Coordinates of C-alpha atoms in Angstrom, one line a residue:
Chain A
M138 CA 19.8 -48.2 49.5
S139 CA 18.8 -46.3 45.9
F140 CA 16.5 -45.2 43.3
L141 CA 15.1 -48.5 42.5
D142 CA 13.7 -48.9 46.4
R143 CA 11.9 -46.0 45.4
M144 CA 9.9 -47.7 42.7
K145 CA 9.2 -50.6 44.9
D146 CA 6.1 -49.7 45.3
C147 CA 5.7 -49.4 41.3
S148 CA 5.9 -52.9 40.6
V149 CA 2.5 -53.4 38.9
P150 CA 0.4 -54.9 41.9
D151 CA -2.0 -58.8 40.8
L152 CA -4.7 -57.1 39.6
S153 CA -6.4 -60.8 39.2
T154 CA -7.1 -60.0 43.7
Y155 CA -9.3 -57.1 42.4
L156 CA -12.4 -57.4 40.0
P157 CA -12.8 -55.3 36.9
F158 CA -15.1 -52.6 37.1
V159 CA -17.1 -52.3 33.9
V160 CA -19.0 -49.9 32.2
G161 CA -20.6 -50.9 29.0
D162 CA -18.0 -52.9 27.6
E163 CA -14.9 -51.4 29.1
I164 CA -13.2 -51.9 31.8
V165 CA -12.2 -48.4 33.4
G166 CA -11.7 -49.4 37.0
Y167 CA -10.7 -52.2 39.1
V168 CA -11.8 -52.8 43.0
K169 CA -11.4 -55.1 45.7
P170 CA -13.8 -58.2 46.3
S171 CA -14.2 -56.6 50.1
F172 CA -15.5 -53.1 48.2
A173 CA -17.2 -54.9 45.9
K174 CA -19.5 -56.2 48.4
T175 CA -20.3 -52.9 50.4
L176 CA -21.2 -51.4 47.0
N177 CA -23.7 -54.3 46.9
D178 CA -26.2 -52.2 48.9
F179 CA -26.8 -50.1 45.9
Q180 CA -28.1 -52.2 43.5
D181 CA -29.6 -49.4 41.8
T182 CA -26.8 -48.4 40.6
F183 CA -23.8 -51.4 40.6
T184 CA -24.5 -55.1 39.6
I185 CA -22.1 -57.5 40.9
T186 CA -21.0 -60.9 39.6
E187 CA -18.3 -63.1 40.3
D188 CA -15.9 -62.1 37.8
R189 CA -16.8 -58.3 37.5
L190 CA -18.3 -54.6 39.1
E191 CA -20.8 -53.5 36.5
L192 CA -22.5 -50.1 36.6
N193 CA -26.4 -50.5 36.1
Q194 CA -27.0 -50.5 32.3
K195 CA -30.2 -48.5 33.0
L196 CA -27.6 -45.4 33.7
H197 CA -27.0 -44.4 29.9
S198 CA -25.7 -40.9 30.0
I199 CA -22.9 -39.6 31.2
Q200 CA -25.5 -37.8 33.4
E201 CA -27.2 -40.5 34.7
R202 CA -24.0 -42.4 35.5
T203 CA -22.6 -39.6 37.4
Q204 CA -25.5 -38.8 39.4
G205 CA -25.9 -42.7 40.6
I206 CA -22.4 -42.7 41.4
S207 CA -22.5 -39.8 43.3
E208 CA -25.5 -40.6 45.7
V209 CA -23.5 -44.3 46.8
L210 CA -20.6 -42.2 47.3
E211 CA -22.3 -39.6 49.5
S212 CA -23.8 -42.4 51.4
L213 CA -20.5 -43.8 51.8
A214 CA -18.5 -40.9 52.7
R215 CA -21.4 -40.2 55.5
S216 CA -20.6 -43.7 56.9
G217 CA -16.6 -43.3 56.3
I218 CA -16.0 -45.5 53.9
V219 CA -14.9 -42.7 51.3
S220 CA -12.9 -40.3 53.0
G221 CA -10.8 -37.3 52.3
W222 CA -13.6 -35.5 50.2
R223 CA -12.2 -32.7 47.9
G224 CA -15.0 -31.7 45.7
E225 CA -13.4 -31.9 42.8
R226 CA -14.6 -34.4 39.8
Y227 CA -12.3 -36.3 37.6
K228 CA -12.5 -37.9 34.4
V229 CA -13.3 -41.6 34.2
S230 CA -12.3 -43.5 30.7
R231 CA -10.7 -46.4 29.6
T232 CA -7.8 -44.3 28.6
Y233 CA -7.1 -41.2 29.4
Y234 CA -7.4 -39.8 26.1
E235 CA -10.9 -42.1 25.1
P236 CA -14.6 -39.9 25.9
T237 CA -15.5 -39.6 29.3
V238 CA -17.8 -42.5 30.1
F239 CA -19.1 -40.7 33.8
E240 CA -17.4 -38.5 36.3
I241 CA -16.3 -39.2 39.8
E242 CA -15.1 -37.4 42.8
R243 CA -11.5 -37.6 43.5
A244 CA -11.7 -39.2 46.6
A245 CA -13.4 -42.0 45.5
V246 CA -10.2 -42.9 42.4
P247 CA -8.4 -45.2 44.1
L248 CA -11.7 -47.1 45.4
F249 CA -12.7 -48.0 42.1
G250 CA -9.0 -48.0 40.3
T251 CA -10.0 -45.3 37.8
I252 CA -7.6 -43.7 36.3
G253 CA -6.0 -40.1 38.0
C254 CA -4.5 -37.7 36.2
S255 CA -2.3 -34.9 37.5
V256 CA 0.2 -31.8 36.6
H257 CA 3.6 -31.8 38.4
I258 CA 5.9 -29.1 38.0
N259 CA 9.6 -29.1 38.5
G260 CA 10.6 -25.8 40.1
I261 CA 14.2 -25.1 39.4
T262 CA 16.9 -22.0 39.4
W263 CA 20.5 -21.5 40.5
R264 CA 22.5 -20.2 43.3
N265 CA 26.2 -19.9 42.7
G266 CA 26.3 -21.8 39.6
K267 CA 24.6 -24.9 41.0
L268 CA 21.3 -25.9 40.1
C269 CA 18.9 -26.2 42.8
M270 CA 15.4 -27.5 43.2
W271 CA 12.1 -25.9 45.7
I272 CA 10.9 -28.5 47.4
G273 CA 7.7 -28.4 48.9
R274 CA 6.4 -29.8 52.2
R275 CA 3.3 -31.0 52.0
S276 CA 0.9 -29.9 55.0
L277 CA 0.2 -31.9 57.6
T278 CA -3.3 -31.9 57.2
K279 CA -3.3 -33.2 53.5
P280 CA -5.6 -36.3 53.0
I281 CA -2.8 -38.1 51.6
G282 CA 1.0 -38.0 51.9
P283 CA 0.4 -35.2 55.1
G284 CA 4.2 -33.7 55.8
K285 CA 6.0 -35.5 52.9
L286 CA 8.2 -33.7 50.3
D287 CA 6.8 -32.9 47.2
Q288 CA 7.6 -30.6 44.0
I289 CA 7.2 -26.9 44.4
V290 CA 3.6 -27.5 42.3
A291 CA 1.3 -30.4 41.9
G292 CA -2.0 -30.8 41.6
G293 CA -4.8 -33.3 40.4
Q294 CA -6.6 -32.7 37.0
P295 CA -10.2 -32.0 37.5
I296 CA -12.8 -32.7 34.5
G297 CA -13.4 -29.3 32.3
I298 CA -10.0 -27.3 32.5
S299 CA -7.3 -28.0 30.4
V300 CA -4.0 -29.4 31.9
R301 CA -2.2 -26.3 30.8
N302 CA -4.6 -24.2 32.7
N303 CA -4.9 -26.1 35.8
L304 CA -1.2 -26.2 36.1
I305 CA -1.7 -22.1 36.1
K306 CA -4.3 -22.2 38.4
E307 CA -2.1 -24.1 40.6
C308 CA 1.3 -22.3 40.7
A309 CA -1.2 -19.3 42.0
E310 CA -2.4 -21.6 44.7
E311 CA 0.6 -23.9 45.9
A312 CA 3.2 -21.3 45.5
N313 CA 2.4 -17.6 44.2
I314 CA 3.6 -18.4 41.1
P315 CA 2.2 -15.4 39.0
A316 CA 0.6 -16.4 35.9
E317 CA 3.7 -14.2 33.7
I318 CA 6.3 -16.7 35.1
A319 CA 4.2 -20.1 34.9
V320 CA 3.3 -19.9 31.3
S321 CA 7.0 -20.4 31.1
S322 CA 6.4 -23.6 32.3
K323 CA 8.1 -26.0 29.8
S324 CA 5.9 -29.5 29.3
V325 CA 8.6 -32.6 29.7
G326 CA 6.5 -35.6 29.2
A327 CA 4.6 -38.0 31.3
L328 CA 4.6 -41.0 33.7
T329 CA 2.2 -43.7 33.7
Y330 CA 2.5 -46.1 36.8
I331 CA 0.1 -48.7 38.3
V332 CA 0.5 -49.5 42.3
E333 CA -1.2 -50.1 45.2
Q334 CA -1.2 -47.2 48.2
P335 CA -3.2 -47.0 51.6
E336 CA -5.9 -45.3 49.7
G337 CA -6.5 -47.9 47.2
L338 CA -5.3 -49.1 43.9
R339 CA -3.4 -45.8 41.9
R340 CA -3.3 -46.0 38.2
D341 CA -2.2 -42.9 37.9
V342 CA -1.2 -40.3 34.7
I343 CA 1.5 -37.6 35.7
F344 CA 1.8 -34.7 33.3
I345 CA 5.1 -33.3 33.9
Y346 CA 6.7 -29.6 33.6
D347 CA 9.9 -28.0 34.0
L348 CA 9.9 -24.3 34.9
V349 CA 13.0 -22.4 35.6
L350 CA 12.2 -19.5 38.1
P351 CA 13.6 -16.2 38.8
E352 CA 16.9 -16.0 41.0
D353 CA 14.6 -14.1 43.3
F354 CA 11.6 -15.7 43.2
K355 CA 10.5 -17.3 46.3
P356 CA 7.6 -19.4 47.0
E357 CA 4.6 -19.0 49.3
N358 CA 1.7 -20.9 49.9
T359 CA -1.7 -19.3 49.8
D360 CA -4.0 -22.4 49.8
G361 CA -2.6 -24.4 53.0
E362 CA -1.6 -27.4 51.4
M363 CA 2.1 -26.8 51.7
E364 CA 3.7 -25.9 55.6
E365 CA 6.7 -24.8 53.8
F366 CA 9.1 -24.5 50.9
Q367 CA 12.9 -25.2 51.0
L368 CA 16.0 -25.1 48.1
M369 CA 17.6 -28.0 47.7
T370 CA 20.5 -28.3 45.3
M371 CA 20.5 -31.4 42.6
N372 CA 22.8 -33.6 44.7
D373 CA 20.7 -33.0 47.7
V374 CA 17.5 -33.5 46.1
M375 CA 19.3 -36.8 44.8
S376 CA 20.1 -38.2 47.7
R377 CA 17.2 -37.4 49.7
V378 CA 15.3 -39.5 46.8
Q379 CA 17.9 -42.1 46.8
E380 CA 18.4 -42.3 50.8
T381 CA 15.3 -41.9 52.2
C382 CA 11.6 -42.0 52.1
D383 CA 11.2 -38.8 52.7
F384 CA 9.0 -37.4 49.5
K385 CA 5.5 -38.5 48.5
F386 CA 6.3 -41.9 46.6
N387 CA 5.0 -40.2 43.6
C388 CA 6.9 -36.7 43.8
A389 CA 10.0 -39.1 44.4
F390 CA 9.1 -40.5 40.8
V391 CA 9.1 -37.1 39.2
I392 CA 12.3 -36.4 40.6
I393 CA 13.9 -39.8 39.5
D394 CA 12.4 -39.0 36.0
F395 CA 14.4 -35.2 35.8
L396 CA 17.4 -36.9 37.3
I397 CA 17.6 -39.2 34.3
R398 CA 16.2 -36.4 31.1
H399 CA 18.6 -34.3 33.0
G400 CA 21.8 -36.5 33.2
Y401 CA 22.2 -37.4 37.0
I402 CA 21.5 -40.7 36.3
E403 CA 23.5 -42.1 33.3
P404 CA 23.2 -45.3 31.4
D405 CA 26.1 -46.5 33.2
H406 CA 24.2 -46.5 36.5
Q407 CA 22.7 -50.3 36.2
D408 CA 18.9 -49.7 37.1
Y409 CA 18.8 -46.9 34.1
L410 CA 16.4 -49.6 31.8
K411 CA 14.4 -50.6 34.9
L412 CA 14.1 -46.8 36.4
I413 CA 13.0 -45.8 32.9
S414 CA 10.6 -48.6 32.1
S415 CA 9.0 -48.3 35.8
L416 CA 7.8 -45.1 35.0
H417 CA 5.9 -45.9 32.1
N418 CA 3.5 -48.4 32.2
P419 CA 1.9 -49.3 28.8
K420 CA -1.4 -49.6 30.1
L421 CA -2.5 -46.5 31.0
Chain B
M109 CA 0.1 -38.6 8.8
S110 CA 0.7 -38.1 12.4
F111 CA 3.5 -38.7 14.6
L112 CA 1.8 -41.9 15.6
D113 CA 2.1 -43.6 12.2
R114 CA 5.9 -43.2 12.5
M115 CA 5.2 -45.5 15.7
K116 CA 3.1 -48.0 13.9
D117 CA 6.1 -50.0 12.8
C118 CA 6.7 -49.8 17.0
S119 CA 3.5 -51.8 17.9
V120 CA 5.2 -55.1 19.0
P121 CA 5.3 -57.8 16.9
D122 CA 3.7 -61.7 17.6
L123 CA 6.7 -62.9 18.9
S124 CA 4.7 -66.3 19.3
T125 CA 5.3 -66.5 15.7
Y126 CA 8.9 -66.8 16.7
L127 CA 11.1 -69.3 18.6
P128 CA 12.9 -68.5 21.8
F129 CA 16.5 -68.4 21.3
V130 CA 17.9 -70.0 24.3
V131 CA 21.2 -69.8 26.2
G132 CA 21.4 -72.2 29.8
D133 CA 17.9 -71.2 31.3
E134 CA 17.6 -67.7 29.5
I135 CA 15.9 -66.4 26.5
V136 CA 18.0 -64.4 24.8
G137 CA 17.1 -63.4 21.5
Y138 CA 14.1 -65.0 18.9
V139 CA 14.3 -66.4 15.7
K140 CA 12.2 -67.0 12.3
P141 CA 11.5 -70.7 12.5
S142 CA 12.5 -70.3 8.5
F143 CA 16.0 -69.4 10.0
A144 CA 16.0 -72.4 12.5
K145 CA 16.0 -74.4 10.0
T146 CA 19.3 -73.2 8.7
L147 CA 20.5 -73.3 11.8
N148 CA 20.0 -76.9 11.8
D149 CA 23.4 -77.6 9.4
F150 CA 25.2 -76.9 12.2
Q151 CA 24.4 -79.0 15.0
D152 CA 27.2 -78.8 17.0
T153 CA 26.7 -75.3 17.8
F154 CA 23.0 -75.4 17.7
T155 CA 19.9 -77.8 19.2
I156 CA 16.7 -77.1 17.1
T157 CA 13.7 -78.5 18.9
E158 CA 10.1 -77.8 18.2
D159 CA 9.8 -74.7 20.8
R160 CA 13.0 -73.3 20.9
L161 CA 16.5 -72.7 19.6
E162 CA 19.1 -73.7 22.4
L163 CA 22.7 -73.0 22.0
N164 CA 24.8 -76.2 22.4
Q165 CA 25.1 -76.8 26.1
K166 CA 28.3 -78.1 25.5
L167 CA 29.6 -74.5 24.7
H168 CA 30.4 -73.7 28.4
S169 CA 32.2 -70.2 28.4
I170 CA 31.4 -66.7 26.9
Q171 CA 34.8 -67.5 24.7
E172 CA 33.6 -71.0 23.7
R173 CA 30.0 -69.6 22.4
T174 CA 31.6 -66.5 20.5
Q175 CA 34.1 -68.7 18.9
G176 CA 31.1 -71.4 17.8
I177 CA 28.6 -68.6 16.8
S178 CA 31.1 -66.7 15.3
E179 CA 32.2 -70.2 13.0
V180 CA 28.5 -70.6 12.0
L181 CA 28.5 -66.6 10.8
E182 CA 31.3 -66.3 9.0
S183 CA 29.6 -69.7 7.5
L184 CA 26.2 -67.8 6.8
A185 CA 28.2 -64.6 5.2
R186 CA 30.0 -66.9 2.4
S187 CA 26.8 -68.3 1.8
G188 CA 25.2 -64.7 1.8
I189 CA 22.0 -65.2 4.4
V190 CA 24.1 -63.0 6.6
S191 CA 25.1 -59.7 5.0
G192 CA 26.2 -56.2 5.8
W193 CA 29.1 -57.6 8.2
R194 CA 30.0 -55.0 10.6
G195 CA 33.2 -56.5 12.4
E196 CA 32.0 -54.8 15.5
R197 CA 30.5 -57.5 18.5
Y198 CA 27.4 -56.6 20.1
K199 CA 27.2 -58.1 23.6
V200 CA 24.4 -60.9 24.4
S201 CA 22.5 -61.2 27.5
R202 CA 18.9 -61.2 28.9
T203 CA 18.4 -58.0 29.7
Y204 CA 21.5 -54.7 28.6
Y205 CA 22.4 -54.6 32.3
E206 CA 22.6 -58.9 32.9
P207 CA 26.1 -60.5 32.4
T208 CA 27.1 -61.4 28.6
V209 CA 26.4 -64.6 28.1
F210 CA 28.1 -64.1 24.3
E211 CA 29.4 -61.7 21.6
I212 CA 28.2 -62.3 18.5
E213 CA 28.7 -59.8 15.0
R214 CA 26.4 -56.8 14.5
A215 CA 25.0 -57.7 11.3
A216 CA 23.3 -60.8 12.7
V217 CA 21.4 -59.2 15.5
P218 CA 18.2 -58.6 14.0
L219 CA 18.2 -62.4 12.8
F220 CA 18.8 -63.9 16.4
G221 CA 16.6 -61.2 17.9
T222 CA 19.2 -60.3 20.3
I223 CA 19.5 -57.0 22.1
G224 CA 20.7 -54.0 19.9
C225 CA 22.1 -51.1 21.9
S226 CA 23.2 -47.7 20.4
V227 CA 23.5 -44.6 20.9
H228 CA 21.9 -41.2 19.3
I229 CA 23.2 -37.6 19.6
N230 CA 20.4 -34.8 19.1
G231 CA 22.9 -32.0 17.7
I232 CA 21.2 -28.8 18.1
T233 CA 22.1 -24.9 18.0
W234 CA 20.5 -21.6 17.7
R235 CA 19.8 -19.9 14.2
N236 CA 18.1 -15.9 14.6
G237 CA 16.6 -16.8 17.8
K238 CA 15.4 -20.3 16.4
L239 CA 15.9 -23.6 18.2
C240 CA 17.6 -25.9 15.0
M241 CA 18.8 -29.1 14.7
W242 CA 22.0 -31.0 12.3
I243 CA 20.2 -33.7 10.6
G244 CA 22.5 -36.3 8.5
R245 CA 21.5 -37.6 5.5
R246 CA 22.5 -41.8 5.7
S247 CA 25.3 -42.7 3.1
L248 CA 24.4 -44.5 0.3
T249 CA 26.3 -47.8 0.7
K250 CA 24.5 -48.0 4.3
P251 CA 23.6 -51.7 4.6
I252 CA 20.0 -50.1 6.6
G253 CA 18.2 -47.0 5.8
P254 CA 20.9 -46.0 3.3
G255 CA 20.1 -42.4 2.1
K256 CA 17.8 -42.1 5.2
L257 CA 17.7 -38.9 7.4
D258 CA 19.3 -39.6 11.0
Q259 CA 20.2 -37.5 13.9
I260 CA 24.0 -35.9 13.5
V261 CA 25.4 -38.8 15.4
A262 CA 24.3 -42.4 15.9
G263 CA 26.5 -45.3 16.6
G264 CA 25.9 -49.1 17.6
Q265 CA 27.4 -49.3 20.7
P266 CA 29.7 -52.6 20.4
I267 CA 30.9 -54.4 23.7
G268 CA 34.3 -53.3 25.6
I269 CA 33.7 -49.2 25.0
S270 CA 31.7 -47.2 27.6
V271 CA 28.6 -45.1 26.3
R272 CA 30.8 -42.2 26.9
N273 CA 33.2 -43.0 24.8
N274 CA 31.4 -44.1 22.3
L275 CA 29.9 -41.5 21.9
I276 CA 33.0 -39.3 21.9
K277 CA 34.3 -41.4 19.1
E278 CA 31.4 -41.5 17.5
C279 CA 31.0 -38.0 17.0
A280 CA 34.7 -37.8 15.6
E281 CA 34.0 -40.6 12.9
E282 CA 30.6 -39.5 12.1
A283 CA 30.6 -35.3 12.3
N284 CA 34.0 -34.6 13.4
I285 CA 33.0 -33.2 16.1
P286 CA 36.1 -32.5 18.4
A287 CA 36.2 -34.3 22.0
E288 CA 36.3 -30.7 23.9
I289 CA 32.7 -30.4 22.2
A290 CA 31.5 -34.0 22.2
V291 CA 31.8 -34.3 26.2
S292 CA 29.1 -31.8 27.0
S293 CA 26.9 -34.0 25.1
K294 CA 23.8 -34.7 28.5
S295 CA 22.3 -38.0 28.8
V296 CA 18.8 -37.2 28.3
G297 CA 16.9 -41.1 28.6
A298 CA 16.6 -44.5 26.8
L299 CA 14.4 -45.6 24.2
T300 CA 13.6 -49.3 23.9
Y301 CA 11.2 -51.2 21.2
I302 CA 10.3 -54.1 19.9
V303 CA 10.1 -54.0 16.3
E304 CA 9.9 -56.1 12.9
Q305 CA 12.1 -54.7 9.9
P306 CA 13.6 -55.9 6.6
E307 CA 16.9 -57.1 8.3
G308 CA 15.0 -59.3 11.0
L309 CA 13.6 -58.4 15.2
R310 CA 15.2 -55.3 15.9
R311 CA 14.9 -55.3 20.4
D312 CA 16.5 -51.8 20.7
V313 CA 18.1 -49.8 22.9
I314 CA 18.5 -46.5 22.4
F315 CA 20.5 -44.3 24.7
I316 CA 20.0 -40.8 24.2
Y317 CA 21.5 -37.5 24.0
D318 CA 21.5 -33.8 23.9
L319 CA 24.1 -31.7 22.3
V320 CA 24.0 -28.1 22.4
L321 CA 26.3 -27.4 19.1
P322 CA 28.2 -23.6 18.8
E323 CA 26.5 -21.2 16.4
D324 CA 29.2 -21.2 14.2
F325 CA 29.8 -25.0 14.0
K326 CA 29.3 -27.4 11.2
P327 CA 29.6 -30.7 10.6
E328 CA 31.9 -33.0 8.7
N329 CA 31.4 -36.7 8.1
T330 CA 34.8 -38.5 8.2
D331 CA 34.1 -42.4 8.0
G332 CA 31.9 -42.1 5.0
E333 CA 28.7 -43.5 7.2
M334 CA 26.7 -39.8 6.3
E335 CA 26.2 -38.1 2.8
E336 CA 25.7 -34.5 3.7
F337 CA 24.4 -32.9 7.1
Q338 CA 21.8 -29.8 7.1
L339 CA 20.5 -27.6 9.7
M340 CA 16.6 -27.5 9.8
T341 CA 14.1 -25.3 12.4
M342 CA 12.8 -27.7 14.8
N343 CA 9.2 -27.0 13.3
D344 CA 10.3 -28.4 9.6
V345 CA 12.1 -31.5 11.7
M346 CA 8.9 -31.8 13.1
S347 CA 6.9 -31.9 10.3
R348 CA 9.0 -34.1 8.0
V349 CA 8.9 -36.5 10.8
Q350 CA 5.1 -36.1 10.9
E351 CA 4.0 -36.2 7.4
T352 CA 7.3 -38.6 5.6
C353 CA 8.9 -41.2 6.2
D354 CA 11.8 -39.5 5.5
F355 CA 14.0 -40.8 8.3
K356 CA 15.4 -44.0 9.4
F357 CA 12.6 -45.2 11.7
N358 CA 14.2 -45.1 14.7
C359 CA 15.7 -41.9 13.9
A360 CA 12.5 -40.8 14.3
F361 CA 11.7 -42.0 17.4
V362 CA 14.7 -40.1 18.7
I363 CA 12.9 -37.0 17.1
I364 CA 9.6 -37.6 18.7
D365 CA 11.4 -38.1 22.4
F366 CA 12.9 -34.4 21.3
L367 CA 9.8 -33.1 20.8
I368 CA 7.9 -34.3 23.5
R369 CA 11.0 -33.6 26.3
H370 CA 11.1 -30.0 24.5
G371 CA 7.7 -29.3 24.8
Y372 CA 6.5 -29.0 21.4
I373 CA 4.2 -32.5 21.1
E374 CA 1.8 -31.4 24.5
P375 CA 0.0 -33.3 26.8
D376 CA -3.2 -31.9 24.9
H377 CA -2.1 -33.8 21.9
Q378 CA -4.4 -37.0 22.0
D379 CA -1.6 -39.5 21.0
Y380 CA 0.7 -38.2 23.5
L381 CA 0.5 -41.1 26.2
K382 CA 0.5 -43.5 23.2
L383 CA 3.5 -42.1 22.0
I384 CA 4.9 -42.0 25.1
S385 CA 4.2 -45.8 25.6
S386 CA 5.2 -47.0 22.6
L387 CA 9.1 -45.7 23.2
H388 CA 9.4 -48.0 26.6
N389 CA 9.3 -51.3 26.3
P390 CA 9.4 -52.8 29.3
K391 CA 10.6 -56.2 28.7
L392 CA 13.8 -54.7 27.3

């Protein structure tokens, strides 16, 4: 088992087996042809041709588009095709920093292969001179990755809140980290990857923060999203990522990035550059 | 002026204007057709066709290939086509971690577009509670980037020495950093980029280290490669990179990576993901 095994999930899928999802002139996502067929029932909103799924051009404004798609998704949720409804809206655009073309319910993001953005925090502290990391275990009721290991705090990035404010909110909800500690989180980079997962095509951007926690701080979940937290030495975290699939796939990516940034994986590791390039897809 | 201006150099050049340089079945570099014509005078070593430059297949071993190319390069150096001879040999291979196919004089690396690997160290320290960075000014006699600003220590990665041992050697030569301090350098990642520069096509891998220096340490150059060192606050370093071209192009990349890893450039910066992806070319 190797760190690169964790990245196998990360080998960019063959997007030619998908139909580009086009709004105006821009590709904002990718859908499976089978899902496009399902959308054929909603011709007020979607137009399906042989080589693309198009949003009906009559839907001009962000609001009209969001409303039209929302109605389709509610119908698909009733028939069980869209599951794990979150009630959180994500921004849809060609790349994260370009203008919003519409908003979409988070649960539908992988079905449409639009960009999904989130924030992950490495919560670190010291015990007996050893660097340790607080690791969460995801609730067994989570729609994705139930029971898997996770960062101390991680959350989707809904529209209408800054990344830093979202981080402070998630710190409170997921680990009972008070705002006065959460604000000391240090922005340290971003991961971008395109992978196929059971829930669909994930084109993900993860903004990463490192947070040094006081030695006497103990996280507690307040929103039911985490089963428990455990403090692990970095060596334990490292071997758990290297030798098992216990971490949720993208939480393992965040750990690998941490191990590279903090000198636990060095240039003499034969997979060093492959790991780094797997974590940075230039298309996102 | 913006950080992204520094990366303009970094937009991947059109490799279709180059001929692939092939050894056996592997592309190990790229040459300009004009340079390939020059090599046509050396048909014992090179075979030029319309779509590629090939190393003569009679040269089987690493030693035979290295010897054959070395003789050609010495001749080209005498006629001034290869300049800035270093007397350092670089590894040539398809990617940095794959087996060596031959060794090449460092000065010829950009002419053949083979991978050039180096190590750069961010030398940081504190003054009056502010994070500062030691910045070197390159010697005016350097073949590349004379007089430009640089990391405190940076050096090519010749074959036959580990990255970490090279770093310790360069620390002593370039900044008189004793080995007992140099060993505390922390490996923090790698940059990979393909750019066109006056010296040719650079396909570069930079292994990056952060080194926290004692407050009373003052660097001194011992090998004549640096004119001087100055201690700059991170805010000064940041605006110098953002607003001027004073830094050698790839030293600016290393600073931008530092600014991202240390939270000086955050996700709300509209070029955040573009900067990160420019620093990680998946082909290297």
